[in-house]
mmCIF file of C-alpha atoms in Angstrom:
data_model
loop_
_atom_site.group_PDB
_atom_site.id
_atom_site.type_symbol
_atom_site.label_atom_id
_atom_site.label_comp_id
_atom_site.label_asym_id
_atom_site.label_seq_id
_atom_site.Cartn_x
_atom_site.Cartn_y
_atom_site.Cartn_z
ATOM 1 C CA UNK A 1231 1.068 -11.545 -15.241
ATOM 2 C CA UNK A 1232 -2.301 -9.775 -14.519
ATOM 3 C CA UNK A 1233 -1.809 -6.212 -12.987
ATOM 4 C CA UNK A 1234 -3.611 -3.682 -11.469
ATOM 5 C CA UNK A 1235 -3.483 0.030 -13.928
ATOM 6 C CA UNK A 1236 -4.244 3.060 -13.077
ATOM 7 C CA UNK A 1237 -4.695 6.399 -15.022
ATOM 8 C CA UNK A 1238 -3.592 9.104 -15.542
ATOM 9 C CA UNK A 1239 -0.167 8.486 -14.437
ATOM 10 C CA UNK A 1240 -0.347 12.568 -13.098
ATOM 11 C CA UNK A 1241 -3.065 15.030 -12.850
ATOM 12 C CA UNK A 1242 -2.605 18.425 -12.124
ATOM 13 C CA UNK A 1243 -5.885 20.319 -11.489
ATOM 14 C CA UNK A 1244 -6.890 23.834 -9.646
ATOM 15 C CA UNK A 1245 -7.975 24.355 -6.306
ATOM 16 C CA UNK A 1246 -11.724 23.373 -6.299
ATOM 17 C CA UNK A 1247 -12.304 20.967 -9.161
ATOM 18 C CA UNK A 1248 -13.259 17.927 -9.917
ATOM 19 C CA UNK A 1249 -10.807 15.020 -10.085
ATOM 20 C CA UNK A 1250 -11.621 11.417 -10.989
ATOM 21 C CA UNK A 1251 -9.109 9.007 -10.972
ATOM 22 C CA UNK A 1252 -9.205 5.416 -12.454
ATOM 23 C CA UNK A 1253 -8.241 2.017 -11.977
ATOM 24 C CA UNK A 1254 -8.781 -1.661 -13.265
ATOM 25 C CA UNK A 1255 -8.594 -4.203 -11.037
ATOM 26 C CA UNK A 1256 -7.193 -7.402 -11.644
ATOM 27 C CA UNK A 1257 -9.781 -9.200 -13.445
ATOM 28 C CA UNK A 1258 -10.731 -11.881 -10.652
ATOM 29 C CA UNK A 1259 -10.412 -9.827 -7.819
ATOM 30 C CA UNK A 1260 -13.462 -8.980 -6.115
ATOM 31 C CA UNK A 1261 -12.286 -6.387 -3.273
ATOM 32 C CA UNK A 1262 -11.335 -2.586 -4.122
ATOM 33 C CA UNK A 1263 -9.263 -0.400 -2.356
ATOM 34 C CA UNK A 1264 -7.774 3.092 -2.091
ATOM 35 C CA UNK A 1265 -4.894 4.208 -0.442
ATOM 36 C CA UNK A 1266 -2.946 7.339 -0.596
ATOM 37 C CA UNK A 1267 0.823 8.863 -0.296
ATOM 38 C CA UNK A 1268 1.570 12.585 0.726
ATOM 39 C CA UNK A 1269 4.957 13.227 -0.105
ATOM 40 C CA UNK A 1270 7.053 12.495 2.412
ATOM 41 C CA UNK A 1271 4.277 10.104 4.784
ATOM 42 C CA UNK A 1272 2.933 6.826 5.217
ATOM 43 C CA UNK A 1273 0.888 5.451 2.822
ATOM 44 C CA UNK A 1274 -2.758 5.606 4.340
ATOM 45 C CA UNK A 1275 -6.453 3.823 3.953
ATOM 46 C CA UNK A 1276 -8.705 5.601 2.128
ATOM 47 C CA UNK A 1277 -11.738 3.160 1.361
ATOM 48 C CA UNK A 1278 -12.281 -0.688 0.574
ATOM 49 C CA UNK A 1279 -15.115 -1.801 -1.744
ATOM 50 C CA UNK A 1280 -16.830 -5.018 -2.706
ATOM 51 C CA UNK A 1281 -19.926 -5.877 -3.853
ATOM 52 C CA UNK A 1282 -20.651 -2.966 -5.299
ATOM 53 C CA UNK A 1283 -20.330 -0.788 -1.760
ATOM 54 C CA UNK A 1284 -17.832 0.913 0.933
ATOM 55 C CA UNK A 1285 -16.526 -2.112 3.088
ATOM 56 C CA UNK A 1286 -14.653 0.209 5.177
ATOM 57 C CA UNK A 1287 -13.726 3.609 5.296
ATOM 58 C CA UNK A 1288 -10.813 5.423 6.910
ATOM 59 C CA UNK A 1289 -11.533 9.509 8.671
ATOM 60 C CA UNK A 1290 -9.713 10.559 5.509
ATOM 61 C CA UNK A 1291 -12.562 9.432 3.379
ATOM 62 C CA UNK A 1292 -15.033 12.516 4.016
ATOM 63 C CA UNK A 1293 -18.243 13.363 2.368
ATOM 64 C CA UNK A 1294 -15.728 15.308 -0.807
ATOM 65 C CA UNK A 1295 -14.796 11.539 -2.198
ATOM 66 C CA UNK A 1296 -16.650 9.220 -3.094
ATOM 67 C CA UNK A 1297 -15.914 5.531 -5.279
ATOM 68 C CA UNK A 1298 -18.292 4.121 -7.744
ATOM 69 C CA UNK A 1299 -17.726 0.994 -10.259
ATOM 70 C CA UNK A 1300 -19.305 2.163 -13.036
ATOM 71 C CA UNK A 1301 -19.147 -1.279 -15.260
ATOM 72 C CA UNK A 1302 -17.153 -4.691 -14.625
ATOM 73 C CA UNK A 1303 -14.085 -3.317 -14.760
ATOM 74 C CA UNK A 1304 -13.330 0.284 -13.338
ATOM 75 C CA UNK A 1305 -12.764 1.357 -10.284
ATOM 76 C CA UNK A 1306 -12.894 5.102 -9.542
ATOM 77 C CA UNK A 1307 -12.363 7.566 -7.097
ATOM 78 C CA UNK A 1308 -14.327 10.861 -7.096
ATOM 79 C CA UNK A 1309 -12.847 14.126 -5.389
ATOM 80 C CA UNK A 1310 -15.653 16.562 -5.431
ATOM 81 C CA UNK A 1311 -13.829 20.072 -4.402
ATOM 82 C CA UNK A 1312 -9.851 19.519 -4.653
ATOM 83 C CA UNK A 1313 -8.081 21.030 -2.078
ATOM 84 C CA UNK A 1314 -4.099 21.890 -1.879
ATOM 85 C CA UNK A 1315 -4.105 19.187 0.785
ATOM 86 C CA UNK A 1316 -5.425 16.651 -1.462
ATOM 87 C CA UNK A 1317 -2.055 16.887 -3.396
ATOM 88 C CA UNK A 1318 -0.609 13.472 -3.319
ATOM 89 C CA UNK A 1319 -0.149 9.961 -5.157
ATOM 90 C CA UNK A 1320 -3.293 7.540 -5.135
ATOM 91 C CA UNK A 1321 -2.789 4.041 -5.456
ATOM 92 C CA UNK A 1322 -5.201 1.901 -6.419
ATOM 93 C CA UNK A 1323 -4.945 -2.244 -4.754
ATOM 94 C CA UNK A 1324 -7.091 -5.352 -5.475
ATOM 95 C CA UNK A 1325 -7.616 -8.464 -4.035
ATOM 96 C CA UNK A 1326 -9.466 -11.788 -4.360
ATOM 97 C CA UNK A 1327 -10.353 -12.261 -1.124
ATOM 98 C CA UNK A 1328 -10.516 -9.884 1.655
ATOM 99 C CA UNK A 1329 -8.412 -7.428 3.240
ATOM 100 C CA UNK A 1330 -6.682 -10.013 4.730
ATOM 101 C CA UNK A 1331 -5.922 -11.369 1.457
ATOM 102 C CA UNK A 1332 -2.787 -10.104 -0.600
ATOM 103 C CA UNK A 1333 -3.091 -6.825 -1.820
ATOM 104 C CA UNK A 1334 -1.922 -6.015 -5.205
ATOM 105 C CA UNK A 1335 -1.344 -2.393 -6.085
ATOM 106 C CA UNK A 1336 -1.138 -0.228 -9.074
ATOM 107 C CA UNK A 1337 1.304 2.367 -10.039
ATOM 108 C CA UNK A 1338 -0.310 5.633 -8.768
ATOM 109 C CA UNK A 1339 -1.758 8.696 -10.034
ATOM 110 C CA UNK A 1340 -0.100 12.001 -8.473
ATOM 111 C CA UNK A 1341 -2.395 13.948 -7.412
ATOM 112 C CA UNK A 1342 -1.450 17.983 -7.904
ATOM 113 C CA UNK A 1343 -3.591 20.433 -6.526
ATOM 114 C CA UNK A 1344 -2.751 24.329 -7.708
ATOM 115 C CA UNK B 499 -4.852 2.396 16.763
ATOM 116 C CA UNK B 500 -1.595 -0.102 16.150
ATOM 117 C CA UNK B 501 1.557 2.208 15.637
ATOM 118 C CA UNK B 502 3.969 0.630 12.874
ATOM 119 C CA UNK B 503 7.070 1.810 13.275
ATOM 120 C CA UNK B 504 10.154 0.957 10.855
ATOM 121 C CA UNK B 505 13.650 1.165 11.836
ATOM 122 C CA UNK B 506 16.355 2.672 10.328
ATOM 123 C CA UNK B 507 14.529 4.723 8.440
ATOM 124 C CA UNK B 508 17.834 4.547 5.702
ATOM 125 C CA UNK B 509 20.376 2.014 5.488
ATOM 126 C CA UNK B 510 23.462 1.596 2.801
ATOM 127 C CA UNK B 511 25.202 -1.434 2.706
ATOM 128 C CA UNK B 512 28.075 -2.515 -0.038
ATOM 129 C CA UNK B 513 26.893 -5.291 -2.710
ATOM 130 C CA UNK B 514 26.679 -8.893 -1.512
ATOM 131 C CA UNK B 515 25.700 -8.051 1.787
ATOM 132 C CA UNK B 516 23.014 -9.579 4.021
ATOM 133 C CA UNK B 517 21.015 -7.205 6.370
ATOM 134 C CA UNK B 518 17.785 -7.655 8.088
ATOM 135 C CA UNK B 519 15.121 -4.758 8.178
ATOM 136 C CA UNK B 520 13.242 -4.204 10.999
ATOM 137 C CA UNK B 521 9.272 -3.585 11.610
ATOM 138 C CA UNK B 522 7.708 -3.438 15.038
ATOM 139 C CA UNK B 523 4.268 -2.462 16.325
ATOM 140 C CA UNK B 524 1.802 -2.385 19.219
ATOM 141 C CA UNK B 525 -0.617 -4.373 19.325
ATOM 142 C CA UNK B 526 -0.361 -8.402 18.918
ATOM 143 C CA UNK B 527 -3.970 -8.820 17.939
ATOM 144 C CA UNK B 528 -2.784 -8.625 14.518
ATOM 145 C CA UNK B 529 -4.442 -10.521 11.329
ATOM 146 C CA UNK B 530 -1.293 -11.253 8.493
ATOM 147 C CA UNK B 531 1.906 -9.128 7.970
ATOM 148 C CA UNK B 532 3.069 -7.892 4.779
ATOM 149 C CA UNK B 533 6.056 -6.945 3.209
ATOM 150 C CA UNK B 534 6.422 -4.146 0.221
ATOM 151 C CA UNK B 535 8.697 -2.710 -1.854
ATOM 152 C CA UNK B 536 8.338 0.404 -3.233
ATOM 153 C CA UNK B 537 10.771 2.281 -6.084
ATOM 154 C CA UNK B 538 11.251 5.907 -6.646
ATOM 155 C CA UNK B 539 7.787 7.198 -7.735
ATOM 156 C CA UNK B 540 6.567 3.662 -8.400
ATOM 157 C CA UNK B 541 3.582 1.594 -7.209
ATOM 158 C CA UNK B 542 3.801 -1.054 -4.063
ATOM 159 C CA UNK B 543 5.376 -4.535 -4.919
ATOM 160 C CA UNK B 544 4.067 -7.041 -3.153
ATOM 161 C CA UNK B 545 6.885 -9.776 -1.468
ATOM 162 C CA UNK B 546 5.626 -11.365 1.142
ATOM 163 C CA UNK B 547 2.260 -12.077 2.808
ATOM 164 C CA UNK B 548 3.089 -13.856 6.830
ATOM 165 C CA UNK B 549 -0.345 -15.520 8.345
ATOM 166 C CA UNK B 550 -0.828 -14.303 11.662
ATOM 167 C CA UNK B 551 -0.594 -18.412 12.305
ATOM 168 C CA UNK B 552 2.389 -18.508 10.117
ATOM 169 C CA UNK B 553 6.372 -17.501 11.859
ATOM 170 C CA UNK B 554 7.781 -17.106 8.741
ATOM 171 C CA UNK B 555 7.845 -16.963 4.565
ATOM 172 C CA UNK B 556 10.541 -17.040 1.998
ATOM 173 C CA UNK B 557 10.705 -16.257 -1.421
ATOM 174 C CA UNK B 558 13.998 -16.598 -2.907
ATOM 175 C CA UNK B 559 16.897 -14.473 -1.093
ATOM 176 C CA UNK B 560 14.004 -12.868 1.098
ATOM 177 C CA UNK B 561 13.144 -13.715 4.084
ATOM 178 C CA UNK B 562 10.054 -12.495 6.629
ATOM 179 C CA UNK B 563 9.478 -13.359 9.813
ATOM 180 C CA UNK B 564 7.141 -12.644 12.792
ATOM 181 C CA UNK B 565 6.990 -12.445 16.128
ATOM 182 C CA UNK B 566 3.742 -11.213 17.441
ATOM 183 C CA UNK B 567 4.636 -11.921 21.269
ATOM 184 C CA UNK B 568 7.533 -9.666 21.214
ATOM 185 C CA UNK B 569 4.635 -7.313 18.192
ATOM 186 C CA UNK B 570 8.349 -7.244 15.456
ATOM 187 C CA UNK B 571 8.800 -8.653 12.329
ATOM 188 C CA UNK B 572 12.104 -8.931 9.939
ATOM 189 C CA UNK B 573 12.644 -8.618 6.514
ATOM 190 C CA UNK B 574 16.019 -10.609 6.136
ATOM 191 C CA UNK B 575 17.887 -9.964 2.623
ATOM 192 C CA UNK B 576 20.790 -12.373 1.782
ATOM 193 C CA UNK B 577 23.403 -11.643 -0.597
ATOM 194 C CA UNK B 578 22.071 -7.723 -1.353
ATOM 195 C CA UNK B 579 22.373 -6.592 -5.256
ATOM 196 C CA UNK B 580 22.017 -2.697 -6.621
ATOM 197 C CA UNK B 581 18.982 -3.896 -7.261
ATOM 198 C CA UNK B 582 17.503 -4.620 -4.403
ATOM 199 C CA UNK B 583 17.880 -0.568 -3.958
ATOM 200 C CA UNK B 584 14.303 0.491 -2.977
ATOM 201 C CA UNK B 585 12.280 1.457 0.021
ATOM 202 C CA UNK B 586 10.820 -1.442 2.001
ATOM 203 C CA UNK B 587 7.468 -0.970 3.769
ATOM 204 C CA UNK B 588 5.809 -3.294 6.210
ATOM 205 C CA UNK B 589 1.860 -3.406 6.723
ATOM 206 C CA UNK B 590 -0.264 -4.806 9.057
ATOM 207 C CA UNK B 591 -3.471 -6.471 7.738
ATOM 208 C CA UNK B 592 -6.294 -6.181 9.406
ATOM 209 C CA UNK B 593 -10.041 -4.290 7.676
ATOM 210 C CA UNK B 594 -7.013 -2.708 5.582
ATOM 211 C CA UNK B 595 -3.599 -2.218 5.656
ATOM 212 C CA UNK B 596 -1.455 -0.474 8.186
ATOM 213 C CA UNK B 597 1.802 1.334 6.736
ATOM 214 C CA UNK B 598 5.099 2.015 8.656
ATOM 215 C CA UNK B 599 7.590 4.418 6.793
ATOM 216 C CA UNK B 600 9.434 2.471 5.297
ATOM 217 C CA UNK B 601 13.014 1.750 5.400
ATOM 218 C CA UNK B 602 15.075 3.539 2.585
ATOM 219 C CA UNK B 603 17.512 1.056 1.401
ATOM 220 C CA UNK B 604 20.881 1.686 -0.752
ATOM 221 C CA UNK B 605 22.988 -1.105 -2.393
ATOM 222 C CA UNK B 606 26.202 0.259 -3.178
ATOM 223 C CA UNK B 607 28.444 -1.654 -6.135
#
């Protein structure tokens, strides 16, 4: 059965850098989303994508991330200038339709900011 | 913004048990409800998707069901294996999913 992947499985990274995490979609799907997981919380809406731009966008989704499909099958999310805060798991979901649509997830990347 | 709110947020319950987990939230103007399950450390597993138009789904011993008058919906369980040890999170769908908590469940042998 297709599935949605994700890597890495964990990145630890220091206050300030760069992160970029990655996911493929399922094949089909055309819509792109982002959600994360602080330890502990909800799991909350990043950012939704399709057709090749930001559907949606949640508060959480400030001007230090950013998502970009670089070819027909990743998916990526860009943190510019990691903060301790940012520290949590990223999940990756994709779905043929919309939003409305079901939502298939990956497994995460843990996110760990030093 | 609709609260989703997911009660208890544990349960344990000996093997071959049914239970019923609970999600409620505040608004009725909702789109579809859906049902996750999440293990340890693990992605979200999808189980059940309810159309707002819909009152309830099944898929094999689960059951979902909603309500949007009353703004709950169940999760209903039926004959509850070790396996089914996880933590269950509900979501309202609208431009993109809405998370409760989750409830923690336990199936003891």
């Amino acid at each position: 059965e297709p599935e949605v992947t994700q890597t890495p499985s964990h990145q630890v990274t220091q206050m300030g850098q760069e992160v970029i995490l990655r996911c493929v979609p399922i094949s089909n799907h055309l819509y792109f989303y982002w959600y994360r997981q602080i330890l502990g919380q909800k799991v909350e809406f990043l950012v939704s994508f399709y057709n090749n731009e930001i559907s949606e966008k949640s508060e959480i989704f400030d001007d230090q991330f950013s998502v970009e499909r670089p070819d027909g099958s990743n998916f990526t999310l860009k943190i510019r200038s990691t903060k301790l805060e940012d520290s949590a798991m990223y999940f990756c979901a994709s779905s043929i339709q919309g939003s409305t649509d079901t939502q298939y997830f990956g497994p995460g990347t843990r996110l760990t900011v030093l | 913004k609709q609260e989703v709110t997911q009660i208890p947020a544990a349960l344990s319950v000996p093997e071959g048990e049914n239970l019923v987990l609970n999600c409620s939230f505040t608004d009725s103007a909702i789109y579809n409800l859906q049902w996750f399950r999440q293990d340890p450390g693990k992605g979200l597993t999808s189980l059940l998707l309810i159309q707002s138009s819909q009152r309830e789904q099944t898929s094999g011993r689960l059951n979902a069901s909603l309500d949007k008058s009353s703004g709950r919906s169940t999760l209903y369980i039926a004959a509850s294996q070790p396996g089914d040890s996880a933590t269950y999170l509900c979501a309202l769908v609208g431009y993109a999913l809405n998370f409760g908590k989750g409830t923690s469940l336990l199936v003891t042998p």
